Each structure stands twice: as C-alpha cells, then as structure tokens.
PDB file of C-alpha atoms in Angstrom:
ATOM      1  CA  UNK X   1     -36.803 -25.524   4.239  1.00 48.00           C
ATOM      2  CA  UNK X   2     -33.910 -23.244   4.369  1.00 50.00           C
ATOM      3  CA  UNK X   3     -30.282 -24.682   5.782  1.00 50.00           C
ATOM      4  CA  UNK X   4     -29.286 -22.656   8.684  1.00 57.00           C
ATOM      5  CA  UNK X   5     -25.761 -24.483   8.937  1.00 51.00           C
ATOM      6  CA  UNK X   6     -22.790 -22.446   9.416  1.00 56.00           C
ATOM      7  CA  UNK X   7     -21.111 -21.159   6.317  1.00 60.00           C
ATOM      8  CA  UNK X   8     -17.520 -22.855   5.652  1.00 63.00           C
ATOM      9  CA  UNK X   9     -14.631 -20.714   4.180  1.00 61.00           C
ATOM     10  CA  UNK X  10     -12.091 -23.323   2.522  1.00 68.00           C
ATOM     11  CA  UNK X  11      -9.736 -20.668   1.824  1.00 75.00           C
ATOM     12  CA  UNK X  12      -8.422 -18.631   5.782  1.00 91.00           C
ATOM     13  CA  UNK X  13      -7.828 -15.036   5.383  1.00 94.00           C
ATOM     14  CA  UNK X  14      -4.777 -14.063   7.083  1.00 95.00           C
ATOM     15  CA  UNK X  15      -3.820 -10.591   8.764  1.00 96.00           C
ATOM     16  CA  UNK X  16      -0.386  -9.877   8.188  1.00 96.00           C
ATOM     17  CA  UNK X  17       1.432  -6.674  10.112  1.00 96.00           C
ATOM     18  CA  UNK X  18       5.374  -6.839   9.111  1.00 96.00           C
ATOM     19  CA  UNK X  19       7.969  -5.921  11.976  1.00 96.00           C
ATOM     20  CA  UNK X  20       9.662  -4.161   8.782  1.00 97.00           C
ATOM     21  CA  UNK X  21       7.241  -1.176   9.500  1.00 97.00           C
ATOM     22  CA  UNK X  22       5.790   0.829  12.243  1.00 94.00           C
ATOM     23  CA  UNK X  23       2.973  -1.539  13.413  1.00 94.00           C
ATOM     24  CA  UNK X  24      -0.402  -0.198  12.483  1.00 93.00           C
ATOM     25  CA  UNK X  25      -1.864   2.830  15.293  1.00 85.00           C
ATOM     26  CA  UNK X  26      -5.367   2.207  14.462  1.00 91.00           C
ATOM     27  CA  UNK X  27      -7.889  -0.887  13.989  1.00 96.00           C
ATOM     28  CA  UNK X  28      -6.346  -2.616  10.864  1.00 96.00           C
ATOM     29  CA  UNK X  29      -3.372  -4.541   9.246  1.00 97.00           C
ATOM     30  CA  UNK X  30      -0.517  -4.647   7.191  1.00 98.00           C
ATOM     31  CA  UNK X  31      -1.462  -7.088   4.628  1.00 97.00           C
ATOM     32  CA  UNK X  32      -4.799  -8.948   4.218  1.00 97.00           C
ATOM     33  CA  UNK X  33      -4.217 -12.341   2.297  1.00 97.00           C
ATOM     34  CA  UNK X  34      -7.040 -14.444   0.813  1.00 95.00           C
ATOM     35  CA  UNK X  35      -7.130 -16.476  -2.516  1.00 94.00           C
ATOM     36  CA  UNK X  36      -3.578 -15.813  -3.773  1.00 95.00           C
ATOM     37  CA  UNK X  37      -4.614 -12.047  -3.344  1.00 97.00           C
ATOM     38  CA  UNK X  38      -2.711  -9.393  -1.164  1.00 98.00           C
ATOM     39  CA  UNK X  39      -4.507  -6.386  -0.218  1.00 98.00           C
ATOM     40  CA  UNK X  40      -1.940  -3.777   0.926  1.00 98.00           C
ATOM     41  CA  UNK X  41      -3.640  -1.102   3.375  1.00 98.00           C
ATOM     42  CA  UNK X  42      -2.335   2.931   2.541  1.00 98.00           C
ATOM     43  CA  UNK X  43       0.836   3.499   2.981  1.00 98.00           C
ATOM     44  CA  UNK X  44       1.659   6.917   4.719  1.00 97.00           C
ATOM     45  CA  UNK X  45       5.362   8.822   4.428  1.00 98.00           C
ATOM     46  CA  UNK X  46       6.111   6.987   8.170  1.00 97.00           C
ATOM     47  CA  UNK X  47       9.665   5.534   8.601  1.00 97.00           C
ATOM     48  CA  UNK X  48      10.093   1.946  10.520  1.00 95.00           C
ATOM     49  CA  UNK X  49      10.573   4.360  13.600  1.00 94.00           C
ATOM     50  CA  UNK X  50       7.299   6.142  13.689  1.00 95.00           C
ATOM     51  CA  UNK X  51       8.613   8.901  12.305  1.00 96.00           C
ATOM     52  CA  UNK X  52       5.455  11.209  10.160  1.00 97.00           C
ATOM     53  CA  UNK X  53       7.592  12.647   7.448  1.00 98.00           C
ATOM     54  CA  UNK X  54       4.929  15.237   6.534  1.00 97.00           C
ATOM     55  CA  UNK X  55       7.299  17.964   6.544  1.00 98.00           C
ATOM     56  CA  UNK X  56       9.475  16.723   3.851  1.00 98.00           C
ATOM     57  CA  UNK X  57       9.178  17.245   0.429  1.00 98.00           C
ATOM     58  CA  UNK X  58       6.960  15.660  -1.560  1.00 98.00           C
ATOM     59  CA  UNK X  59       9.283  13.653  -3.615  1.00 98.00           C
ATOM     60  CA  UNK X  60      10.944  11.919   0.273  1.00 98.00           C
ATOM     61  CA  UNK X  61       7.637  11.580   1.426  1.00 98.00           C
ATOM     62  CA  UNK X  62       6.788   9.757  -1.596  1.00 98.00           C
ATOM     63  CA  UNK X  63       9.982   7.800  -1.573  1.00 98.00           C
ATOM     64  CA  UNK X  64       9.429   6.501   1.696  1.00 98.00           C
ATOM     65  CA  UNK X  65       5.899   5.028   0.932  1.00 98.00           C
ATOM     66  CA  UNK X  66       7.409   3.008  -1.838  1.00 98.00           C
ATOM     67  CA  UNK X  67      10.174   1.828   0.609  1.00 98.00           C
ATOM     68  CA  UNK X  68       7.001   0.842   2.703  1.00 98.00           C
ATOM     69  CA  UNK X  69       5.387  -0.781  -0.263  1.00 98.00           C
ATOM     70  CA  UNK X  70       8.503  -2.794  -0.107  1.00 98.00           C
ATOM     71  CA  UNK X  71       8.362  -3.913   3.272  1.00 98.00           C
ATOM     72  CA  UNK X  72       4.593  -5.240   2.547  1.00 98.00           C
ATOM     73  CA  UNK X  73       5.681  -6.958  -0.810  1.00 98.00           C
ATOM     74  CA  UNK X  74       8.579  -7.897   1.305  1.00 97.00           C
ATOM     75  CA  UNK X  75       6.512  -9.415   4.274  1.00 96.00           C
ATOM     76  CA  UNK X  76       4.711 -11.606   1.032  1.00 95.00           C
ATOM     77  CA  UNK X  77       7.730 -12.970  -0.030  1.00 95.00           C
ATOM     78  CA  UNK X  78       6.593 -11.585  -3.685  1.00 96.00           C
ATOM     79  CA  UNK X  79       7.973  -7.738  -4.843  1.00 97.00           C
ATOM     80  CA  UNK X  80       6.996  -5.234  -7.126  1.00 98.00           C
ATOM     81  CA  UNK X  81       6.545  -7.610 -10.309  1.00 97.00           C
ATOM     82  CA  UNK X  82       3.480  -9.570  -8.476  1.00 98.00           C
ATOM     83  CA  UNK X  83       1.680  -5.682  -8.059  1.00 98.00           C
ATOM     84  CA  UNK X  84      -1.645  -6.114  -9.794  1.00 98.00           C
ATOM     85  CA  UNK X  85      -3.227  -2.647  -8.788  1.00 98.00           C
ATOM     86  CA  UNK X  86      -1.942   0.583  -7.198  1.00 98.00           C
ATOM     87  CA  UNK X  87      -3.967   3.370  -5.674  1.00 98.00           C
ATOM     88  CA  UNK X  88      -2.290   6.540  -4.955  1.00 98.00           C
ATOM     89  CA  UNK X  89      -3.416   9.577  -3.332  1.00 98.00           C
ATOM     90  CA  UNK X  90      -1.723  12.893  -3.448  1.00 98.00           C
ATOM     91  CA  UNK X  91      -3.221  16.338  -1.734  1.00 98.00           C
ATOM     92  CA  UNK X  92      -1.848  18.481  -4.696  1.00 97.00           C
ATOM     93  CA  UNK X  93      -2.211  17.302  -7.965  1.00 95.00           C
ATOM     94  CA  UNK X  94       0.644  18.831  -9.953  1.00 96.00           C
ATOM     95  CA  UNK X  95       2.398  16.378  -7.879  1.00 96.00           C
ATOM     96  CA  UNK X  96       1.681  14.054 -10.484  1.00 93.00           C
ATOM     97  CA  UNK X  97       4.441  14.395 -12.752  1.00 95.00           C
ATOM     98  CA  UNK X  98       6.596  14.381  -9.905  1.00 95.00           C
ATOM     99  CA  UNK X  99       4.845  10.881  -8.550  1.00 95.00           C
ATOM    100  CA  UNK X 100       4.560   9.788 -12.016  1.00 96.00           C
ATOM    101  CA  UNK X 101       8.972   9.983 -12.450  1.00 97.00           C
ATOM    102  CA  UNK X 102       9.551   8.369  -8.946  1.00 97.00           C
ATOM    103  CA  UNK X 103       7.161   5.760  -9.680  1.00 98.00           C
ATOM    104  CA  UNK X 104       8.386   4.770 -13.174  1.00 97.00           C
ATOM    105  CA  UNK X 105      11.938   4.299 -11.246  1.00 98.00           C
ATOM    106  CA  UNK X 106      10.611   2.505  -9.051  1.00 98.00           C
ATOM    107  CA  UNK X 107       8.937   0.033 -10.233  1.00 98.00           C
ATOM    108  CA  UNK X 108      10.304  -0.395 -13.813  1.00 97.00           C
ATOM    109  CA  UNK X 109       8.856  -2.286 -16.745  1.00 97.00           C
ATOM    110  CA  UNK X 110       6.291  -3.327 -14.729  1.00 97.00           C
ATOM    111  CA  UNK X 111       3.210  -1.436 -15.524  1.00 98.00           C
ATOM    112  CA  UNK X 112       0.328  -2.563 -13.319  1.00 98.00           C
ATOM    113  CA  UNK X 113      -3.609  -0.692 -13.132  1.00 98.00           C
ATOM    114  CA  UNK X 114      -2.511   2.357 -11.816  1.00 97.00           C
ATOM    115  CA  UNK X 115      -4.779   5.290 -10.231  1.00 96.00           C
ATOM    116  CA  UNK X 116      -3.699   8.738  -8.905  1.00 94.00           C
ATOM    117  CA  UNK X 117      -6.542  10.919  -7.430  1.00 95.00           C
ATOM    118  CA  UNK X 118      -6.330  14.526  -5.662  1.00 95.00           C
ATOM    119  CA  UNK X 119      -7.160  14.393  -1.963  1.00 96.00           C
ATOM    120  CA  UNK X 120      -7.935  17.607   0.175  1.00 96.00           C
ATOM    121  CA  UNK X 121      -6.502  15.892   3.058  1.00 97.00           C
ATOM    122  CA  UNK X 122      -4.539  12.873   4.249  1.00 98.00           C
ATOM    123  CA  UNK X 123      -3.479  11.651   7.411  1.00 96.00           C
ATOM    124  CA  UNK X 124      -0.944  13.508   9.040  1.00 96.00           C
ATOM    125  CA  UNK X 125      -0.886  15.956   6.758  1.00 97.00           C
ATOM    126  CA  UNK X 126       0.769  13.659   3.973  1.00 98.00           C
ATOM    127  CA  UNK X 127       1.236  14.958   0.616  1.00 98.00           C
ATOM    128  CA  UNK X 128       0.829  11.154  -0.701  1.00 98.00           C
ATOM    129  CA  UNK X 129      -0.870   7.769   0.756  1.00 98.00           C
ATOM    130  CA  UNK X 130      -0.772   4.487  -1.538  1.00 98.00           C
ATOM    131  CA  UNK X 131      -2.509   1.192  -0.961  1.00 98.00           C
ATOM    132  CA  UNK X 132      -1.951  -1.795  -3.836  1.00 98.00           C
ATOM    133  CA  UNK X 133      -3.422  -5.085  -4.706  1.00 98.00           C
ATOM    134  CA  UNK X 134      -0.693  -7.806  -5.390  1.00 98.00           C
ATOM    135  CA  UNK X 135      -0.386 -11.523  -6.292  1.00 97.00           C
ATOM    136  CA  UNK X 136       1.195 -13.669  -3.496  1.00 93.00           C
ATOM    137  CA  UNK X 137       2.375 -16.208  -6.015  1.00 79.00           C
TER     138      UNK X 137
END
C-alpha cells in the first residue's frame, strides 16, 4: 500500500525581492532562501531607478551589477564573505580580464567557485549578467 499523504517541508522557502533594487519585471524574485542557502537570481547593469545601463561601458555596467549583488547580500543581512558560488555572463569574452580586475576589487580575499562564460546575448543588450549562491549565516 502506498501513502498518499501530503508531503511536509520542515524547512519554508522564502521569496525575497529587496526595495534596494528595481523590483523584478518578470515572473521571479530577488532572493530565494531555503536551508541556510541564498540563491541570488542574474543581476543585470539596472540602477535602483530602472535605469538599463546597456550603453555604458563595460567596466560601469559591470560595476553596477556588483552594487546589485550588494543590495541582495544586503537584503540577507550576510555580504560578500558568505558568497559560496558566482556565475557570470559576459557577451564578449575579452571582457574577462577586465571582469576578472573589477571583481578581484571587489570582493577581496574572498575567493569563492567562480564561473565566467561567453553569451551571444543578454537581456537588454547587457555586456554582463551575474547570479551567485551565498550562505545566509
């Protein structure tokens, strides 16, 4: 005889959006939180205003999604130090060293699992999109 109960989750999963940011445009969140685990969706070159910075160079537009990664880390209560995995998408690869100085700036000794992939196209036209995996605690 199989059990047909319901399934119990002990552990919620919360959907966080932070008012730090431009609230999300499409059929997501901020932040998804489950298990001590943050899961930080991409991260475009958008100010807190809305405003696409697609235009700009690469190294603002990339500046700018860091300042967003921030605002996520921020919303947490953790920051950069807690970042367990980071995911970054550029649409021109010699970019990279570029990325690759900004980043190291950024986020210091720290020296979490790290990808950078080419992209033939991002949202917006963005040169650069980064989502992470962090530790809330």
């Amino acid at each position: 005889m199989t059990d047909r109960s319901p399934t119990r989750h002990p552990l919620p999963i919360s959907l966080l959006n932070t008012p730090a940011l431009q609230p999300p445009l499409g059929h997501y969140s901020h932040l998804s939180v489950h298990s001590g685990l943050a899961f930080i969706s991409g991260q475009l070159p958008v100010d807190p205003s809305g405003r696409v910075l697609a235009d700009e160079p690469f190294a603002e537009q990339a500046r700018q999604v860091l300042h967003n990664l921030d605002a996520c880390l921020a919303e947490l209560g953790a920051d950069r130090s807690r970042l367990l995995q980071v995911t970054c998408y550029v649409t021109d690869i010699s970019n990279w060293p570029a990325f690759d100085t900004l980043y190291s700036e950024w986020i210091g000794d720290h020296r979490p699992a790290r990808a950078v992939a080419g992209a033939s196209e991002l949202h917006y036209g963005s040169a650069i999109e980064i989502h992470a995996i962090s530790a809330t605690h």
